[in-house]
Short mmCIF file of C-alpha atoms in Angstrom, two decimals:
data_model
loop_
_atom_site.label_atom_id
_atom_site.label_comp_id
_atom_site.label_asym_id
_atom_site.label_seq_id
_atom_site.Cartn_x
_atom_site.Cartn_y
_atom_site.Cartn_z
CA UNK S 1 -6.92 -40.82 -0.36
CA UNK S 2 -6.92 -40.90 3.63
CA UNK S 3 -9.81 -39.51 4.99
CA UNK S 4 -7.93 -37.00 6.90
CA UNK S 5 -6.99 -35.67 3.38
CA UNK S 6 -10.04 -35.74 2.34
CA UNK S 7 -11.09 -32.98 5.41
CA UNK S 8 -8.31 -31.29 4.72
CA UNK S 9 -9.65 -30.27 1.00
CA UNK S 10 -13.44 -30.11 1.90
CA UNK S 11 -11.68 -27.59 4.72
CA UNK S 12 -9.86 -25.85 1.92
CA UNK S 13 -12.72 -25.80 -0.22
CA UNK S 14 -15.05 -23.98 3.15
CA UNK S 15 -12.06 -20.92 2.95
CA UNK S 16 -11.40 -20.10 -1.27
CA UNK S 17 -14.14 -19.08 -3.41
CA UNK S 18 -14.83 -20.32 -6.35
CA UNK S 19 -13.22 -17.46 -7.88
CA UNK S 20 -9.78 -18.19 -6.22
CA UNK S 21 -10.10 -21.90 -7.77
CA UNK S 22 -10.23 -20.60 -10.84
CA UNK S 23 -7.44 -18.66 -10.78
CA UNK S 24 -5.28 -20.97 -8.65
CA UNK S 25 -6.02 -23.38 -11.30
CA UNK S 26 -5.19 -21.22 -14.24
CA UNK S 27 -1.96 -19.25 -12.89
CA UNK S 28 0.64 -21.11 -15.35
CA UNK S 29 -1.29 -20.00 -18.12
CA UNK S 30 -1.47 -16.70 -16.27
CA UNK S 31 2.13 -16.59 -16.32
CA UNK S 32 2.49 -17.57 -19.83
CA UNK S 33 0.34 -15.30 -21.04
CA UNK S 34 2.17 -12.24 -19.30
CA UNK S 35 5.96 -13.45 -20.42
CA UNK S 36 4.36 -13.46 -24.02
CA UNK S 37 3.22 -9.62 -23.10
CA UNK S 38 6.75 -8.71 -22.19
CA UNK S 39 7.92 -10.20 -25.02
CA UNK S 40 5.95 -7.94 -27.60
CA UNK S 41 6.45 -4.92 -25.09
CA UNK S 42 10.53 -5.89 -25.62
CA UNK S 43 10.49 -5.71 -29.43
CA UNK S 44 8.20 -2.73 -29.78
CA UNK S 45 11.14 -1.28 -27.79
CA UNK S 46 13.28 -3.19 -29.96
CA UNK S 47 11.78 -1.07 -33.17
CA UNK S 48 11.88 2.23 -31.17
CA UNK S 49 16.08 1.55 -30.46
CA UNK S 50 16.17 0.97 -33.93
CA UNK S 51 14.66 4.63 -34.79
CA UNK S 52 16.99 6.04 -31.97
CA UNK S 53 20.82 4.33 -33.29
CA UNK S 54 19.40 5.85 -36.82
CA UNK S 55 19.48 9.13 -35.64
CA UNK S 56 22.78 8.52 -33.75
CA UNK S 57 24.37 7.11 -36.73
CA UNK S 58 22.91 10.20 -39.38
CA UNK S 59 24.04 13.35 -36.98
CA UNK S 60 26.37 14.99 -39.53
CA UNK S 61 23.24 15.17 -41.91
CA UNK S 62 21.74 17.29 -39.44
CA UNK S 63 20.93 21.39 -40.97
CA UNK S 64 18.86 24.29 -39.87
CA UNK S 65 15.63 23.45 -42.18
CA UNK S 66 15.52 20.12 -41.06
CA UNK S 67 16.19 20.61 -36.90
CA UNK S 68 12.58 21.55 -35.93
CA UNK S 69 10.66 18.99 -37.47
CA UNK S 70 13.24 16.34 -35.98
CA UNK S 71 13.41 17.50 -32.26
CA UNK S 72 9.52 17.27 -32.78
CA UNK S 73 10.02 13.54 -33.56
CA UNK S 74 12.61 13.43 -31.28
CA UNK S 75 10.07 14.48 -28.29
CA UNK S 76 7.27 11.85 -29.41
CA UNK S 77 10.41 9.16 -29.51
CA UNK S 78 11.28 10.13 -25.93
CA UNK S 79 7.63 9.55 -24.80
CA UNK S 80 6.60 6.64 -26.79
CA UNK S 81 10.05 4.77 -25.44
CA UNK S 82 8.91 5.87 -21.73
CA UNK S 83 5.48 4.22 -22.13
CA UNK S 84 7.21 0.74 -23.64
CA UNK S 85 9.06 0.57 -20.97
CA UNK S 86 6.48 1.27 -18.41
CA UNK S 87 4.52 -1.30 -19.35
CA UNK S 88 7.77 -3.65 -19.73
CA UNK S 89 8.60 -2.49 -16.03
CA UNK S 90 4.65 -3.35 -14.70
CA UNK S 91 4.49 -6.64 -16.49
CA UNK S 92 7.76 -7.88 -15.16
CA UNK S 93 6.03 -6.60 -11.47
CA UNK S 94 2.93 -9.08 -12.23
CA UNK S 95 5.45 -12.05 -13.30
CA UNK S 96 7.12 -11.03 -9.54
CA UNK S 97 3.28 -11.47 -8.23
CA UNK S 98 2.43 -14.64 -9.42
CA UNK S 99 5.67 -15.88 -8.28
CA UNK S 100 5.34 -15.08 -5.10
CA UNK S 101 1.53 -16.49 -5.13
CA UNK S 102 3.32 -20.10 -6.76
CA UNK S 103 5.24 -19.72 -3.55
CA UNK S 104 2.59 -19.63 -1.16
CA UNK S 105 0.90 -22.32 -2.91
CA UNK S 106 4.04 -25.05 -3.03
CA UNK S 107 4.40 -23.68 1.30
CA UNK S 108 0.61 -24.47 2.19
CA UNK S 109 0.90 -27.98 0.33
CA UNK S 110 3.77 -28.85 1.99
CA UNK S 111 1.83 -28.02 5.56
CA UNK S 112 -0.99 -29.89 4.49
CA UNK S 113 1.33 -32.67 3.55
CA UNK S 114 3.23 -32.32 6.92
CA UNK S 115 0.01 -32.52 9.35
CA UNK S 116 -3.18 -33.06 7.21
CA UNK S 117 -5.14 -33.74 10.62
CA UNK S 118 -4.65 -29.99 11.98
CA UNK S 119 -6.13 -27.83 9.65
CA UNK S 120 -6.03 -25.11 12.43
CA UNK S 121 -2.22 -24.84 11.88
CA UNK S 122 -1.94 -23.80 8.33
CA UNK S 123 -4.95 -21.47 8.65
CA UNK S 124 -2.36 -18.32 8.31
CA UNK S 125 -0.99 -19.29 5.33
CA UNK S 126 -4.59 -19.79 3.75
CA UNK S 127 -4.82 -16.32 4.99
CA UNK S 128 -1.51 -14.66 3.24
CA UNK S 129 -2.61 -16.65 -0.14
CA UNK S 130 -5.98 -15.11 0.12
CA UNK S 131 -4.62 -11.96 0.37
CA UNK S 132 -1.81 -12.55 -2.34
CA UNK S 133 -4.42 -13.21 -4.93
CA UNK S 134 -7.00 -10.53 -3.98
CA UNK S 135 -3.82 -7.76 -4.03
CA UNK S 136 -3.09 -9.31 -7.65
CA UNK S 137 -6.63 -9.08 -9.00
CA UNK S 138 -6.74 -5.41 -7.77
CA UNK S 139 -3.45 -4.39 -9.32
CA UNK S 140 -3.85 -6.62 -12.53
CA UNK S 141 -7.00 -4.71 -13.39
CA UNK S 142 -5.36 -1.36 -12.45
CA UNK S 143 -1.80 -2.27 -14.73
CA UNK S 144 -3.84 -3.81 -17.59
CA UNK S 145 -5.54 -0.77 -18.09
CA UNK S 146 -3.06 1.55 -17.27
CA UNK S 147 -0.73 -0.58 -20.54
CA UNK S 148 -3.77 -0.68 -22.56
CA UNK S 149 -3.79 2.98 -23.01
CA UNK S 150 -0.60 3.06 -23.65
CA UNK S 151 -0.45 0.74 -26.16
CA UNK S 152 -2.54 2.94 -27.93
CA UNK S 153 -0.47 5.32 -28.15
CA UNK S 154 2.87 3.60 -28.62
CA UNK S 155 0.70 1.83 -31.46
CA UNK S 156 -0.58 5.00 -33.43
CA UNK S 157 3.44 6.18 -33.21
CA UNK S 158 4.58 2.72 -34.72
CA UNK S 159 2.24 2.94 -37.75
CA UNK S 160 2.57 6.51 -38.28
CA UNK S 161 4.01 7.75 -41.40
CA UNK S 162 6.86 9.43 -39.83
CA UNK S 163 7.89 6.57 -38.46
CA UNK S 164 7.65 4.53 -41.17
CA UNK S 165 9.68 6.93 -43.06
CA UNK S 166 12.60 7.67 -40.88
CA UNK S 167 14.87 6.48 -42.97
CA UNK S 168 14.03 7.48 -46.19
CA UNK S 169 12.67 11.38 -45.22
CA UNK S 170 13.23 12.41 -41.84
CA UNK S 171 17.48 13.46 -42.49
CA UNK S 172 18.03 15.65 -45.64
CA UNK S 173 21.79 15.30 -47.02
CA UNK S 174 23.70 18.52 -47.01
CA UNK S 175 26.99 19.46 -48.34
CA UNK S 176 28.04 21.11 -44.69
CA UNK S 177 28.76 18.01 -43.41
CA UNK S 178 30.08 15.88 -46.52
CA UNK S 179 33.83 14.70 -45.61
CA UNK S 180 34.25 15.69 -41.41
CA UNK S 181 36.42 13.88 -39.72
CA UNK S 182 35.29 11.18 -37.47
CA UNK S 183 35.36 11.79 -33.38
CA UNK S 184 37.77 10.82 -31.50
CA UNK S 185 35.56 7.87 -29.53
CA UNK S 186 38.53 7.76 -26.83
CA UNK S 187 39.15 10.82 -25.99
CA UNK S 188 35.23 11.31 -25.86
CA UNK S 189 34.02 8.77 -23.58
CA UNK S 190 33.85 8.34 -20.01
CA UNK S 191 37.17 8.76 -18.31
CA UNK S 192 37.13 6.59 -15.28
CA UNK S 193 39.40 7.46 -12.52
CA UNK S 194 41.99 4.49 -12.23
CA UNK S 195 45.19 7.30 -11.39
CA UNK S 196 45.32 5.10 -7.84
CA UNK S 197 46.56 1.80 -10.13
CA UNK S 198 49.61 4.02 -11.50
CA UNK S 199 52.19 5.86 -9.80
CA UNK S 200 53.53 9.08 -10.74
CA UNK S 201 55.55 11.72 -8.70
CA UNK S 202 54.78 14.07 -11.11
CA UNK S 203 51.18 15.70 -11.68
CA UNK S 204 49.47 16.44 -15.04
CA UNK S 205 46.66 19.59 -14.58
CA UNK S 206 46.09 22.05 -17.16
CA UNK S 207 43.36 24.35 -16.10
CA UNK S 208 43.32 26.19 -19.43
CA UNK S 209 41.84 26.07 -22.49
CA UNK S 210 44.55 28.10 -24.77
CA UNK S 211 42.99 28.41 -28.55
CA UNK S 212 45.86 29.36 -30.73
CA UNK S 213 45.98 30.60 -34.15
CA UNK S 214 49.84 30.73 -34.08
CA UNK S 215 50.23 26.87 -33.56
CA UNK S 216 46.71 26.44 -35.36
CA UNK S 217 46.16 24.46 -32.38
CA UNK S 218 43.62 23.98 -29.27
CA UNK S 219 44.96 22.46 -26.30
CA UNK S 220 42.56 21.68 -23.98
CA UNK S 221 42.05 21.11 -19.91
CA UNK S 222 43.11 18.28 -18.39
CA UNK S 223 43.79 16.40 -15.04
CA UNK S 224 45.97 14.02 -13.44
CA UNK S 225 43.53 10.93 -13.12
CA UNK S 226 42.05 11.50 -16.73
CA UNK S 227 45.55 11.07 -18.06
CA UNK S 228 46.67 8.32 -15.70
CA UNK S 229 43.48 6.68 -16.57
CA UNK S 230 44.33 6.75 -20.38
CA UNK S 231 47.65 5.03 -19.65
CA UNK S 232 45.93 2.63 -17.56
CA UNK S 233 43.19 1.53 -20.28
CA UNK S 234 45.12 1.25 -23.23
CA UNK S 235 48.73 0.98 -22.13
CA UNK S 236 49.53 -0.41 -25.85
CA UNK S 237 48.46 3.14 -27.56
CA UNK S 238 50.05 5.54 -25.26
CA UNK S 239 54.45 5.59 -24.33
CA UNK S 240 54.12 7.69 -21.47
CA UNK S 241 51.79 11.05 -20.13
CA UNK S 242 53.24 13.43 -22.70
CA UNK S 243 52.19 11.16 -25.27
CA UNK S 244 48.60 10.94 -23.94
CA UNK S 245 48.21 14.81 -23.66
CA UNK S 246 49.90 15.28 -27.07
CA UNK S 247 47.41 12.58 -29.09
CA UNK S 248 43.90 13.29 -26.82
CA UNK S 249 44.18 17.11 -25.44
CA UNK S 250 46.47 18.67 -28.48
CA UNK S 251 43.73 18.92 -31.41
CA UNK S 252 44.21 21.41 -34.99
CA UNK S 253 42.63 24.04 -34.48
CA UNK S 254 40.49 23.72 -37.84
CA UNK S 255 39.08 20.08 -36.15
CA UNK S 256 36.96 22.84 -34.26
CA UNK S 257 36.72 25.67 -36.39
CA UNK S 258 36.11 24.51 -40.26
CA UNK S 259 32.68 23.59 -39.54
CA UNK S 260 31.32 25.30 -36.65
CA UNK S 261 27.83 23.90 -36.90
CA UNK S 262 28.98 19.99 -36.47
CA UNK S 263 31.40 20.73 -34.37
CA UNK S 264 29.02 22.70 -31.74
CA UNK S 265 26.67 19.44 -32.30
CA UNK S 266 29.36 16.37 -31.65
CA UNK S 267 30.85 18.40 -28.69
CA UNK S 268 27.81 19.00 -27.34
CA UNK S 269 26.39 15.42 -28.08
CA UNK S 270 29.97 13.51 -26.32
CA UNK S 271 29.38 15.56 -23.38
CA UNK S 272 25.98 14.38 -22.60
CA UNK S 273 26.10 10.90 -24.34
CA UNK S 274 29.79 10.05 -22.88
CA UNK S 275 30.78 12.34 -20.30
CA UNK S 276 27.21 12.56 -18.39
CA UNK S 277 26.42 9.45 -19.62
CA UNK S 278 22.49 10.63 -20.68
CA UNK S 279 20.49 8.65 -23.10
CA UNK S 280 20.93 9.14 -27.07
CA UNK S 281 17.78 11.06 -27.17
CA UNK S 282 18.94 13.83 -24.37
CA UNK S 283 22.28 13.84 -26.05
CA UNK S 284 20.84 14.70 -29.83
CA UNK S 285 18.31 16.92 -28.11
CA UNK S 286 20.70 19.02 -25.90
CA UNK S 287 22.95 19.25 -29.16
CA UNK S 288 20.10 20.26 -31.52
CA UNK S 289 20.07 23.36 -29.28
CA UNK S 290 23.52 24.44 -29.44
CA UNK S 291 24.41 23.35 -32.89
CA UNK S 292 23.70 26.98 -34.00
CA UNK S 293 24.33 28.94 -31.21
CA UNK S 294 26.85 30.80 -33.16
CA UNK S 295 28.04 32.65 -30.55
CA UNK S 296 29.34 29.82 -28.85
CA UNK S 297 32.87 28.28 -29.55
CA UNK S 298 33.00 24.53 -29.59
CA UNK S 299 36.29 24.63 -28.27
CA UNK S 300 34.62 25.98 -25.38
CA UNK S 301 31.90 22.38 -25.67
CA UNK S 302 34.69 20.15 -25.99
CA UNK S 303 36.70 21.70 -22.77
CA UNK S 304 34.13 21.18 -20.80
CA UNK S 305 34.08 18.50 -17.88
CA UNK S 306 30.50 18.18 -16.84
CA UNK S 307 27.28 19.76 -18.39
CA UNK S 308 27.33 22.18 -15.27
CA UNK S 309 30.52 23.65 -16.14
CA UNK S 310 29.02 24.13 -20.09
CA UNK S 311 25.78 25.55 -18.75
CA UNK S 312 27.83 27.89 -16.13
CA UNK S 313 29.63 29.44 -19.24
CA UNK S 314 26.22 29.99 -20.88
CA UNK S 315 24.57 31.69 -18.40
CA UNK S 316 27.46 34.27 -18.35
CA UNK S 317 27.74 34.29 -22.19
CA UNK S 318 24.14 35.58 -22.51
CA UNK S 319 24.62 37.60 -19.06
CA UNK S 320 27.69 39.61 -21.04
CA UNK S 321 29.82 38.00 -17.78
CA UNK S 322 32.35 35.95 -19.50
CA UNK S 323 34.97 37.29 -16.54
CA UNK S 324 32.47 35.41 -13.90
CA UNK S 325 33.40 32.01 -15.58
CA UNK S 326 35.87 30.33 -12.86
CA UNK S 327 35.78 26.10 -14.19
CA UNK S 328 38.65 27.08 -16.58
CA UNK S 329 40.63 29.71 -17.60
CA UNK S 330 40.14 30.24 -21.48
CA UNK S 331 43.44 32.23 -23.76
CA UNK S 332 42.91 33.14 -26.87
CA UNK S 333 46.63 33.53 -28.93
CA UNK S 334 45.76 35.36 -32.39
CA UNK S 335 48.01 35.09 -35.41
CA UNK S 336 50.48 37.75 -35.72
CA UNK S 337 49.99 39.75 -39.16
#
């Protein structure tokens, strides 16, 4: 080694601490060690998806004994999956850190490298890595904690009993729901607005939801881009825009009416799973709150755009107002005697 190397490193060795040799020297394991944290943060999250799809996929078991002690669960879910991926979210920020500190590492070799005889002129970037790893130290104290503590309680929820149990206890069978018919996934999800890809001269709106007893049928609102955007996505099911309003807005009447519990609860869930595109819990939560509201017509759920225009009906619904609802115009045709 040249001895202008050598006064390059006893120069280095006058500006970092002992301290910031130790942890130059260790930061690969540094890194290892906080991929393998991410890692077990990912498949606690892993186990709490697991307990959210099992709800998704059990809805129709859903009945009034059994509602309160599952929105319970439900809530500790919610807040147990928002600490997992806090700390997912803050170790993924270290990883960034130590990147960035690799960086300025690999920049001030390749200055000492360069001109080993001015030790003057890479004096900045001793500076920045100084910095870098004294901002890192800080924060890494502050984040370990901060996950720590939350691992305590995302912990205590993963060994709990109720979680252990959820799928042997939490969802009680009942005969209510035995034998519904399956939603309609299409004409649930998201409609996305492709009407500019297909030309029409004429225009598809129906601004009103007409529940009829006569036909035994509910034919719901629609609009001009949701059924161009039907024939655009799956031009092999649909002939034409009569065909798409006949199959996806023209539903039996009893699809609605013969259970009035699930239906309240899948048209509530579709709107805020698919249409507002909310997470599973929000949607099973918002849903576990209507499912019984047996005031409320699920027709009136499943015509519904947008949670606003749902809670805008509610409010006048409970205000007596019903004539102050303006989203849609709602008929009611009764069977003749």
């Amino acid at each position: 080694m040249s001895n202008i190397k050598i006064e390059a490193i006893n120069f280095l060795d006058s500006l970092f601490t002992q301290k910031d040799f130790y942890f130059l020297n260790s930061l690969e394991e540094e890194i290892q060690l906080i991929q393998e944290q991410i890692q077990k943060q990912e498949n606690k999250r892993d186990l709490i998806v697991e307990a959210i799809n099992y709800f998704e996929s059990n809805l129709k078991k859903l009945n009034k004994e059994n509602i309160a002690p599952i929105s319970d669960l439900l809530e500790e879910i919610e807040k147990v999956f928002s600490l997992v991926n806090s700390n997912i979210k803050a170790l993924y920020h270290l990883k960034e850190d130590l990147s960035t500190i690799n960086s300025h590492i690999v920049n001030l070799l390749i200055a000492i490298e360069s001109n080993p005889n001015s030790a003057q002129s890479y004096l900045g970037l001793v500076d920045d890595l100084k910095e870098n790893i004294a901002e890192y130290s800080n924060y890494c104290t502050t984040i370990k904690s901060d996950i720590a503590n939350n691992d305590l309680t995302i912990n205590t929820f993963l060994s709990s009993d109720d979680f252990k149990n959820i799928s042997k206890d939490l969802v009680t069978d009942a005969s209510l729901f035995s034998n519904i018919p399956n939603v309609n996934v299409r004409k649930q999800g998201n409609i996305v607005n492709n009407s500019s890809s297909l030309s029409s001269e004429k225009n598809y709106i129906n601004n009103v939801l007409r529940i009829s007893e006569k036909d035994n049928k509910v034919y719901l609102p629609y609009k001009n881009n949701e059924i161009h955007s039907y024939l655009v996505q799956f031009p092999g099911d649909y002939r034409s825009a009569e065909d798409v309003i006949k199959k996806e807005f023209i539903l039996p009447l009893d699809y609605y009416i013969k259970h009035p519990v699930l239906s309240r609860f899948r048209e509530a869930y579709s709107l805020i799973r698919d249409r507002e595109a909310k997470s599973v819990v929000e949607a099973i939560k918002y849903s576990m709150n209507l499912m019984f509201s047996y005031d409320l017509n699920p027709t009136i759920i499943a015509a519904c755009k947008t949670q606003e225009q749902l809670e805008n009906y509610l409010t006048c619904l409970e205000n007596n107002e019903l004539d102050n609802f303006k989203d849609f115009e709602i008929k009611f045709e009764i069977s003749p005697l």
